[in-house]
Tab-separated table of C-alpha atoms in Angstrom:
chain	number	residue	atom	x	y	z
A	1	UNK	CA	-12.318	33.695	-19.969
A	2	UNK	CA	-12.645	30.944	-22.531
A	3	UNK	CA	-10.698	28.038	-21.026
A	4	UNK	CA	-9.704	24.742	-22.660
A	5	UNK	CA	-8.869	21.932	-20.254
A	6	UNK	CA	-6.958	18.826	-21.306
A	7	UNK	CA	-6.367	15.621	-19.362
A	8	UNK	CA	-5.699	11.918	-19.864
A	9	UNK	CA	-6.113	10.893	-16.233
A	10	UNK	CA	-7.016	7.611	-14.527
A	11	UNK	CA	-9.126	7.562	-11.362
A	12	UNK	CA	-7.518	9.059	-8.285
A	13	UNK	CA	-6.802	12.308	-6.492
A	14	UNK	CA	-5.690	14.227	-9.591
A	15	UNK	CA	-8.992	13.532	-11.367
A	16	UNK	CA	-10.921	14.490	-8.254
A	17	UNK	CA	-9.038	17.781	-8.026
A	18	UNK	CA	-9.681	18.492	-11.707
A	19	UNK	CA	-13.395	17.859	-11.213
A	20	UNK	CA	-13.543	20.324	-8.296
A	21	UNK	CA	-11.795	23.048	-10.302
A	22	UNK	CA	-13.817	22.389	-13.451
A	23	UNK	CA	-17.206	22.650	-11.803
A	24	UNK	CA	-16.265	25.943	-10.152
A	25	UNK	CA	-14.486	27.493	-13.127
A	26	UNK	CA	-17.461	26.595	-15.351
A	27	UNK	CA	-19.732	28.748	-13.195
A	28	UNK	CA	-17.790	31.894	-14.141
A	29	UNK	CA	-16.099	31.052	-17.452
A	30	UNK	CA	-16.695	29.168	-20.680
A	31	UNK	CA	-14.904	25.850	-20.150
A	32	UNK	CA	-14.403	23.139	-22.760
A	33	UNK	CA	-12.699	19.804	-21.976
A	34	UNK	CA	-10.472	17.857	-24.358
A	35	UNK	CA	-9.336	14.353	-23.472
A	36	UNK	CA	-8.369	10.926	-24.803
A	37	UNK	CA	-10.424	7.744	-24.870
A	38	UNK	CA	-7.885	6.136	-22.494
A	39	UNK	CA	-8.820	8.456	-19.597
A	40	UNK	CA	-11.278	7.433	-16.876
A	41	UNK	CA	-14.294	9.589	-17.737
A	42	UNK	CA	-16.768	8.105	-15.273
A	43	UNK	CA	-14.700	8.665	-12.124
A	44	UNK	CA	-15.311	12.241	-10.885
A	45	UNK	CA	-17.137	12.867	-14.152
A	46	UNK	CA	-16.565	16.334	-15.650
A	47	UNK	CA	-19.383	16.120	-18.171
A	48	UNK	CA	-22.238	17.321	-15.903
A	49	UNK	CA	-20.499	20.681	-15.442
A	50	UNK	CA	-19.581	21.587	-19.036
A	51	UNK	CA	-21.177	21.857	-22.455
A	52	UNK	CA	-18.263	20.598	-24.578
A	53	UNK	CA	-16.436	17.333	-23.810
A	54	UNK	CA	-14.326	16.318	-26.822
A	55	UNK	CA	-12.745	12.849	-26.798
A	56	UNK	CA	-9.914	11.909	-29.179
A	57	UNK	CA	-9.539	8.162	-29.705
A	58	UNK	CA	-6.216	6.533	-28.919
A	59	UNK	CA	-5.468	2.834	-28.554
A	60	UNK	CA	-1.987	2.004	-27.205
A	61	UNK	CA	-0.194	-0.842	-28.892
A	62	UNK	CA	-0.568	-4.204	-27.131
A	63	UNK	CA	2.161	-5.193	-24.672
A	64	UNK	CA	3.882	-8.571	-24.629
A	65	UNK	CA	3.957	-11.109	-21.833
A	66	UNK	CA	7.099	-12.878	-20.590
A	67	UNK	CA	9.490	-13.927	-22.074
A	68	UNK	CA	9.013	-11.138	-24.626
A	69	UNK	CA	8.343	-8.366	-22.093
A	70	UNK	CA	11.449	-6.394	-23.022
A	71	UNK	CA	9.922	-5.700	-26.424
A	72	UNK	CA	7.365	-3.531	-24.606
A	73	UNK	CA	9.840	-0.662	-24.587
A	74	UNK	CA	9.732	-0.782	-28.394
A	75	UNK	CA	5.931	-0.698	-28.308
A	76	UNK	CA	5.968	2.280	-25.949
A	77	UNK	CA	8.516	4.077	-28.149
A	78	UNK	CA	6.245	3.627	-31.156
A	79	UNK	CA	3.299	4.904	-29.113
A	80	UNK	CA	5.204	8.132	-28.436
A	81	UNK	CA	5.311	8.760	-32.178
A	82	UNK	CA	1.640	7.933	-32.572
A	83	UNK	CA	0.755	10.257	-29.687
A	84	UNK	CA	2.798	13.056	-31.266
A	85	UNK	CA	0.730	12.835	-34.462
A	86	UNK	CA	-2.547	12.816	-32.517
A	87	UNK	CA	-1.513	15.708	-30.273
A	88	UNK	CA	-0.462	17.857	-33.244
A	89	UNK	CA	-3.984	17.496	-34.606
A	90	UNK	CA	-5.521	18.227	-31.205
A	91	UNK	CA	-3.327	21.311	-30.723
A	92	UNK	CA	-4.462	22.685	-34.097
A	93	UNK	CA	-8.083	22.102	-33.045
A	94	UNK	CA	-7.618	23.931	-29.738
A	95	UNK	CA	-5.641	26.827	-31.216
A	96	UNK	CA	-8.258	27.298	-33.927
A	97	UNK	CA	-10.928	27.804	-31.247
A	98	UNK	CA	-9.086	30.854	-29.901
A	99	UNK	CA	-9.173	30.093	-26.179
A	100	UNK	CA	-7.720	32.623	-23.741
A	101	UNK	CA	-5.754	29.909	-21.965
A	102	UNK	CA	-5.271	26.125	-22.000
A	103	UNK	CA	-5.110	24.346	-18.624
A	104	UNK	CA	-3.387	20.978	-19.134
A	105	UNK	CA	-3.103	18.002	-16.807
A	106	UNK	CA	-1.172	14.730	-16.948
A	107	UNK	CA	-1.272	12.223	-19.771
A	108	UNK	CA	-1.029	8.668	-18.416
A	109	UNK	CA	1.566	7.858	-21.094
A	110	UNK	CA	3.970	10.812	-20.897
A	111	UNK	CA	2.963	12.662	-17.676
A	112	UNK	CA	3.218	16.177	-19.127
A	113	UNK	CA	1.244	15.789	-22.372
A	114	UNK	CA	3.074	16.029	-25.679
A	115	UNK	CA	0.178	18.309	-26.610
A	116	UNK	CA	2.000	21.163	-24.848
A	117	UNK	CA	4.762	21.057	-27.467
A	118	UNK	CA	2.411	22.049	-30.277
A	119	UNK	CA	0.047	24.539	-28.610
A	120	UNK	CA	0.380	28.215	-29.476
A	121	UNK	CA	-2.364	29.246	-27.033
A	122	UNK	CA	-1.071	30.293	-23.588
A	123	UNK	CA	-0.673	27.076	-21.609
A	124	UNK	CA	-0.609	26.324	-17.872
A	125	UNK	CA	0.273	22.806	-16.689
A	126	UNK	CA	-0.659	21.454	-13.259
A	127	UNK	CA	1.950	19.331	-11.483
A	128	UNK	CA	-0.089	16.812	-9.505
A	129	UNK	CA	3.353	15.235	-9.139
A	130	UNK	CA	6.738	15.664	-10.782
A	131	UNK	CA	7.263	13.441	-13.818
A	132	UNK	CA	7.673	9.937	-12.298
A	133	UNK	CA	10.344	8.849	-14.793
A	134	UNK	CA	12.562	11.619	-13.369
A	135	UNK	CA	11.987	10.659	-9.719
A	136	UNK	CA	14.039	8.014	-7.942
A	137	UNK	CA	11.420	5.928	-6.129
A	138	UNK	CA	12.829	2.398	-6.058
A	139	UNK	CA	10.620	-0.073	-4.179
A	140	UNK	CA	11.556	-3.761	-3.968
A	141	UNK	CA	8.939	-6.474	-4.137
A	142	UNK	CA	9.510	-10.244	-3.924
A	143	UNK	CA	7.170	-10.829	-6.859
A	144	UNK	CA	9.401	-8.819	-9.206
A	145	UNK	CA	12.369	-10.278	-10.990
A	146	UNK	CA	15.742	-10.453	-9.248
A	147	UNK	CA	17.077	-6.904	-8.914
A	148	UNK	CA	20.617	-7.974	-9.794
A	149	UNK	CA	19.592	-9.793	-12.960
A	150	UNK	CA	17.292	-6.953	-13.973
A	151	UNK	CA	19.984	-4.293	-13.552
A	152	UNK	CA	22.422	-6.281	-15.674
A	153	UNK	CA	19.862	-6.774	-18.433
A	154	UNK	CA	18.773	-3.133	-18.249
A	155	UNK	CA	22.323	-1.962	-18.858
A	156	UNK	CA	22.612	-3.892	-22.116
A	157	UNK	CA	19.026	-3.417	-23.335
A	158	UNK	CA	19.053	-0.749	-26.105
A	159	UNK	CA	15.257	-0.495	-26.164
A	160	UNK	CA	15.096	0.945	-22.647
A	161	UNK	CA	17.399	3.800	-23.578
A	162	UNK	CA	15.562	4.347	-26.851
A	163	UNK	CA	12.223	4.794	-25.094
A	164	UNK	CA	13.458	6.674	-22.009
A	165	UNK	CA	15.574	9.121	-24.018
A	166	UNK	CA	12.714	9.891	-26.373
A	167	UNK	CA	10.282	10.335	-23.473
A	168	UNK	CA	12.650	12.726	-21.704
A	169	UNK	CA	13.289	14.691	-24.920
A	170	UNK	CA	9.554	15.133	-25.471
A	171	UNK	CA	9.047	16.184	-21.864
A	172	UNK	CA	11.800	18.785	-22.176
A	173	UNK	CA	10.174	20.214	-25.305
A	174	UNK	CA	6.778	20.306	-23.589
A	175	UNK	CA	8.244	22.123	-20.582
A	176	UNK	CA	9.949	24.667	-22.831
A	177	UNK	CA	6.642	25.520	-24.545
A	178	UNK	CA	4.558	25.848	-21.351
A	179	UNK	CA	3.918	29.309	-19.951
A	180	UNK	CA	3.489	28.375	-16.277
A	181	UNK	CA	3.602	25.332	-13.979
A	182	UNK	CA	1.417	25.068	-10.881
A	183	UNK	CA	2.342	22.576	-8.140
A	184	UNK	CA	0.185	21.007	-5.452
A	185	UNK	CA	2.864	21.167	-2.726
A	186	UNK	CA	6.221	22.670	-1.832
A	187	UNK	CA	7.631	19.147	-2.135
A	188	UNK	CA	6.409	18.763	-5.734
A	189	UNK	CA	7.606	22.267	-6.582
A	190	UNK	CA	11.110	21.552	-5.278
A	191	UNK	CA	11.320	18.291	-7.216
A	192	UNK	CA	10.325	20.053	-10.439
A	193	UNK	CA	12.700	22.966	-9.867
A	194	UNK	CA	15.622	20.585	-9.376
A	195	UNK	CA	15.233	19.600	-13.031
A	196	UNK	CA	13.799	22.700	-14.717
A	197	UNK	CA	14.037	26.482	-14.419
A	198	UNK	CA	10.613	27.087	-15.996
A	199	UNK	CA	8.202	29.553	-14.311
A	200	UNK	CA	6.413	27.707	-11.507
A	201	UNK	CA	4.259	28.502	-8.490
A	202	UNK	CA	2.486	26.819	-5.584
A	203	UNK	CA	-1.257	26.262	-6.016
A	204	UNK	CA	-2.669	23.860	-3.443
A	205	UNK	CA	-5.617	21.483	-3.540
A	206	UNK	CA	-8.725	21.872	-1.415
A	207	UNK	CA	-11.315	19.672	0.277
A	208	UNK	CA	-15.038	19.397	-0.393
A	209	UNK	CA	-16.266	20.132	3.127
A	210	UNK	CA	-19.891	19.581	2.136
A	211	UNK	CA	-19.062	15.984	1.341
A	212	UNK	CA	-16.253	15.367	3.819
A	213	UNK	CA	-17.626	16.527	7.155
A	214	UNK	CA	-17.912	15.185	10.708
A	215	UNK	CA	-20.969	13.321	11.971
A	216	UNK	CA	-21.303	12.968	15.735
A	217	UNK	CA	-23.936	10.253	15.263
A	218	UNK	CA	-21.463	7.899	13.591
A	219	UNK	CA	-19.755	5.716	16.239
A	220	UNK	CA	-15.997	5.229	15.982
A	221	UNK	CA	-14.859	1.666	15.373
A	222	UNK	CA	-11.658	-0.054	16.507
A	223	UNK	CA	-9.957	-0.475	13.138
A	224	UNK	CA	-7.428	1.842	11.499
A	225	UNK	CA	-8.014	3.170	8.000
A	226	UNK	CA	-5.711	3.873	5.059
A	227	UNK	CA	-6.692	4.968	1.553
A	228	UNK	CA	-5.002	4.862	-1.855
A	229	UNK	CA	-4.344	2.771	-4.931
A	230	UNK	CA	-3.184	-0.768	-4.164
A	231	UNK	CA	0.356	-0.348	-5.479
A	232	UNK	CA	3.847	-0.466	-3.935
A	233	UNK	CA	4.242	3.309	-3.754
A	234	UNK	CA	1.354	3.651	-1.285
A	235	UNK	CA	3.382	1.962	1.453
A	236	UNK	CA	0.729	-0.385	2.818
A	237	UNK	CA	3.441	-2.959	3.549
A	238	UNK	CA	5.011	-0.489	5.989
A	239	UNK	CA	1.685	-0.220	7.821
A	240	UNK	CA	1.542	-3.990	8.205
A	241	UNK	CA	5.165	-4.095	9.430
A	242	UNK	CA	4.410	-1.336	11.919
A	243	UNK	CA	1.293	-3.042	13.270
A	244	UNK	CA	3.256	-6.291	13.635
A	245	UNK	CA	5.330	-4.495	16.304
A	246	UNK	CA	2.234	-4.122	18.498
A	247	UNK	CA	1.302	-6.965	20.879
A	248	UNK	CA	-1.601	-9.112	19.696
A	249	UNK	CA	-3.847	-7.970	22.537
A	250	UNK	CA	-3.515	-4.292	21.538
A	251	UNK	CA	-3.167	-4.610	17.763
A	252	UNK	CA	-6.042	-2.926	15.895
A	253	UNK	CA	-7.336	-4.280	12.587
A	254	UNK	CA	-6.398	-2.469	9.365
A	255	UNK	CA	-8.876	-1.498	6.671
A	256	UNK	CA	-7.649	-0.405	3.227
A	257	UNK	CA	-9.785	1.461	0.699
A	258	UNK	CA	-8.397	1.289	-2.830
A	259	UNK	CA	-9.730	2.773	-6.074
A	260	UNK	CA	-7.311	0.727	-8.192
A	261	UNK	CA	-5.375	-2.413	-7.408
A	262	UNK	CA	-2.484	-4.429	-8.758
A	263	UNK	CA	-3.320	-8.078	-8.234
A	264	UNK	CA	0.264	-9.073	-7.409
A	265	UNK	CA	0.471	-6.327	-4.783
A	266	UNK	CA	-2.816	-7.456	-3.252
A	267	UNK	CA	-1.564	-11.040	-2.972
A	268	UNK	CA	1.730	-9.841	-1.481
A	269	UNK	CA	0.013	-7.682	1.146
A	270	UNK	CA	-2.473	-10.397	2.108
A	271	UNK	CA	0.368	-12.898	2.590
A	272	UNK	CA	2.399	-10.350	4.573
A	273	UNK	CA	-0.566	-9.540	6.816
A	274	UNK	CA	-1.300	-13.203	7.485
A	275	UNK	CA	2.345	-13.925	8.245
A	276	UNK	CA	2.529	-10.882	10.558
A	277	UNK	CA	-0.694	-11.639	12.405
A	278	UNK	CA	-2.345	-8.424	11.203
A	279	UNK	CA	-6.071	-8.522	10.545
A	280	UNK	CA	-6.577	-6.698	7.228
A	281	UNK	CA	-9.607	-5.920	5.094
A	282	UNK	CA	-9.551	-4.399	1.582
A	283	UNK	CA	-12.511	-2.452	0.172
A	284	UNK	CA	-12.579	-1.270	-3.451
A	285	UNK	CA	-14.540	1.055	-5.715
A	286	UNK	CA	-16.228	3.159	-3.036
A	287	UNK	CA	-17.860	6.405	-4.111
A	288	UNK	CA	-17.123	9.706	-2.354
A	289	UNK	CA	-20.034	9.454	0.085
A	290	UNK	CA	-19.042	5.935	1.111
A	291	UNK	CA	-15.423	7.055	1.495
A	292	UNK	CA	-16.445	9.971	3.716
A	293	UNK	CA	-18.447	7.613	5.909
A	294	UNK	CA	-15.419	5.339	6.283
A	295	UNK	CA	-13.334	8.321	7.424
A	296	UNK	CA	-15.961	9.041	10.096
A	297	UNK	CA	-16.088	5.449	11.341
A	298	UNK	CA	-12.388	4.971	12.104
A	299	UNK	CA	-10.539	6.193	15.183
A	300	UNK	CA	-7.454	7.078	13.210
A	301	UNK	CA	-6.276	7.329	9.605
A	302	UNK	CA	-2.765	6.007	8.935
A	303	UNK	CA	-1.036	7.279	5.800
A	304	UNK	CA	2.482	6.193	4.822
A	305	UNK	CA	3.017	6.401	1.027
A	306	UNK	CA	6.523	6.564	-0.433
A	307	UNK	CA	7.492	10.151	-1.351
A	308	UNK	CA	3.847	11.135	-1.910
A	309	UNK	CA	3.684	14.453	-3.805
A	310	UNK	CA	0.783	15.710	-1.705
A	311	UNK	CA	-2.027	13.334	-0.822
A	312	UNK	CA	-5.653	14.335	-0.359
A	313	UNK	CA	-6.237	11.537	2.146
A	314	UNK	CA	-5.028	13.408	5.290
A	315	UNK	CA	-7.105	16.486	4.434
A	316	UNK	CA	-10.246	14.446	3.747
A	317	UNK	CA	-9.786	12.600	7.053
A	318	UNK	CA	-9.236	15.869	8.923
A	319	UNK	CA	-12.354	17.368	7.324
A	320	UNK	CA	-14.315	14.419	8.767
A	321	UNK	CA	-12.910	15.037	12.244
A	322	UNK	CA	-10.464	12.129	12.152
A	323	UNK	CA	-6.816	12.580	13.217
A	324	UNK	CA	-3.982	11.267	11.049
A	325	UNK	CA	-0.760	9.401	11.738
A	326	UNK	CA	1.298	10.183	8.647
A	327	UNK	CA	4.763	9.551	7.337
A	328	UNK	CA	7.247	12.400	7.748
A	329	UNK	CA	8.238	12.606	4.083
A	330	UNK	CA	7.035	13.925	0.734
A	331	UNK	CA	4.102	16.303	0.878
A	332	UNK	CA	2.448	14.709	3.925
A	333	UNK	CA	4.014	17.103	6.506
A	334	UNK	CA	2.426	19.996	4.606
A	335	UNK	CA	-1.049	18.845	5.647
A	336	UNK	CA	-0.613	16.904	8.915
A	337	UNK	CA	0.417	19.335	11.664
A	338	UNK	CA	2.517	17.498	14.269
A	339	UNK	CA	0.731	17.386	17.610
A	340	UNK	CA	-2.210	19.475	16.347
A	341	UNK	CA	-4.117	17.470	13.707
A	342	UNK	CA	-2.142	14.253	14.119
A	343	UNK	CA	1.379	12.896	14.376
A	344	UNK	CA	4.246	12.267	11.975
A	345	UNK	CA	6.496	9.207	12.040
A	346	UNK	CA	9.820	8.394	10.420
A	347	UNK	CA	9.871	5.361	8.119
A	348	UNK	CA	10.747	3.075	11.016
A	349	UNK	CA	8.123	0.378	11.793
A	350	UNK	CA	9.064	0.178	15.483
A	351	UNK	CA	8.847	3.939	15.993
A	352	UNK	CA	5.609	4.050	14.012
A	353	UNK	CA	4.133	1.442	16.364
A	354	UNK	CA	5.238	3.443	19.412
A	355	UNK	CA	3.589	6.635	18.181
A	356	UNK	CA	0.444	4.742	17.186
A	357	UNK	CA	0.076	3.235	20.672
A	358	UNK	CA	0.670	6.634	22.278
A	359	UNK	CA	-2.180	8.089	20.223
A	360	UNK	CA	-4.609	5.229	20.809
A	361	UNK	CA	-4.076	5.469	24.576
A	362	UNK	CA	-5.269	9.093	24.560
A	363	UNK	CA	-8.863	9.176	23.231
A	364	UNK	CA	-9.403	12.734	24.484
A	365	UNK	CA	-6.361	13.888	22.519
A	366	UNK	CA	-7.634	12.091	19.414
A	367	UNK	CA	-10.944	13.943	19.696
A	368	UNK	CA	-9.125	17.257	20.136
A	369	UNK	CA	-6.903	16.587	17.115
A	370	UNK	CA	-10.001	15.644	15.120
A	371	UNK	CA	-11.709	18.939	15.938
A	372	UNK	CA	-8.517	20.861	15.160
A	373	UNK	CA	-8.468	19.188	11.757
A	374	UNK	CA	-12.048	20.234	10.996
A	375	UNK	CA	-11.329	23.853	11.976
A	376	UNK	CA	-8.088	24.101	9.966
A	377	UNK	CA	-9.505	22.499	6.818
A	378	UNK	CA	-12.508	24.819	6.816
A	379	UNK	CA	-10.273	27.829	7.344
A	380	UNK	CA	-7.510	27.304	4.779
A	381	UNK	CA	-8.215	24.238	2.610
A	382	UNK	CA	-11.446	25.010	0.739
A	383	UNK	CA	-11.838	24.272	-2.966
A	384	UNK	CA	-13.179	27.804	-3.369
A	385	UNK	CA	-9.837	29.232	-2.235
A	386	UNK	CA	-7.954	26.706	-4.355
A	387	UNK	CA	-10.007	27.549	-7.450
A	388	UNK	CA	-9.509	31.274	-6.906
A	389	UNK	CA	-5.728	30.767	-6.902
A	390	UNK	CA	-5.857	28.668	-10.079
A	391	UNK	CA	-8.163	31.215	-11.699
A	392	UNK	CA	-5.757	34.085	-11.004
A	393	UNK	CA	-2.842	32.176	-12.516
A	394	UNK	CA	-4.881	31.299	-15.615
A	395	UNK	CA	-5.907	34.925	-16.026
A	396	UNK	CA	-2.301	36.081	-15.714
A	397	UNK	CA	-1.143	33.538	-18.302
A	398	UNK	CA	-3.919	34.516	-20.715
A	399	UNK	CA	-2.710	38.116	-20.762
A	400	UNK	CA	0.847	37.176	-21.702
A	401	UNK	CA	0.091	36.197	-25.294
A	402	UNK	CA	0.872	33.020	-27.279
A	403	UNK	CA	3.475	30.498	-26.119
């Protein structure tokens, strides 16, 4: 097949997944990548695996600082129009090339790219998560403005409705012109299907078991490990609250590894940890090899994001022989098998602390769970299997004709 791939992704799990698929698809098919200048091209770089990497330049309009922040909705609304013009041109370029199928991924501005509206080539979109503007994930932070005041202002602010209504209208058009949607988890699939009746199917991620693998020569250290962007939705505050329920003498340190960070969230977490008596360390910008080594060094990975669509972190930890204590929500229960590769906790800090102590008191069980994780990942979570599933869906879509 001749496959065009589009993305406008930042660093993170979605870009890593795209890199794994791209390098495998390119071994058997002609793959060209189209993207915007606003994407992160260096993280999980696709360019070594392909011959054509076409970048369209886009510069979002500047955003205002307080007290003019509410004008940002106007700026974003104007950007939607500018993106529409750019994506029409890009769609004409792709269609002219006569690809068998176009495999699109999120745009950091609109989630499903507006590009999908204008493509005539058969198009498959990958749901790394359901469109965030259609998901209710409200997380309070003390550094944000008063919730009451904000809600009152939001109700009378016409610019919010202008931008949100236009964004939703464009998303609806893009969905209507997309042949097939692939989702990374049952959780993501259900969220999408609650809003749309478009053709959709499950197509899971995988794990690079050559990179993420156990090493018996690496000693386990006392700290706990959690991984993800330093933002409210990753639930690091819950980890700190949970650890605060453990007596000082038994409380393990917490190490966070973050590829991206919001400075206000970092300050908030550091203050919360200090106030709670939790020893916390934050590492940033680790490459994949360094990340794998961190998985091997910890006794236990703790993973408690808010309504996470899937999360590669538990699978990468399991591939390294490290058990996981995860949150029993979102897509996490689809990877962490209760009592086999780890444990699952409700979003209750006291109960989380109880389960954590139970696990830490049973080192033999931790080792057994770690080995179970290695065996299960190698059996059912390979990128080769994942790519084969994606490949079959792309082939099916290519045979169905234009959108």
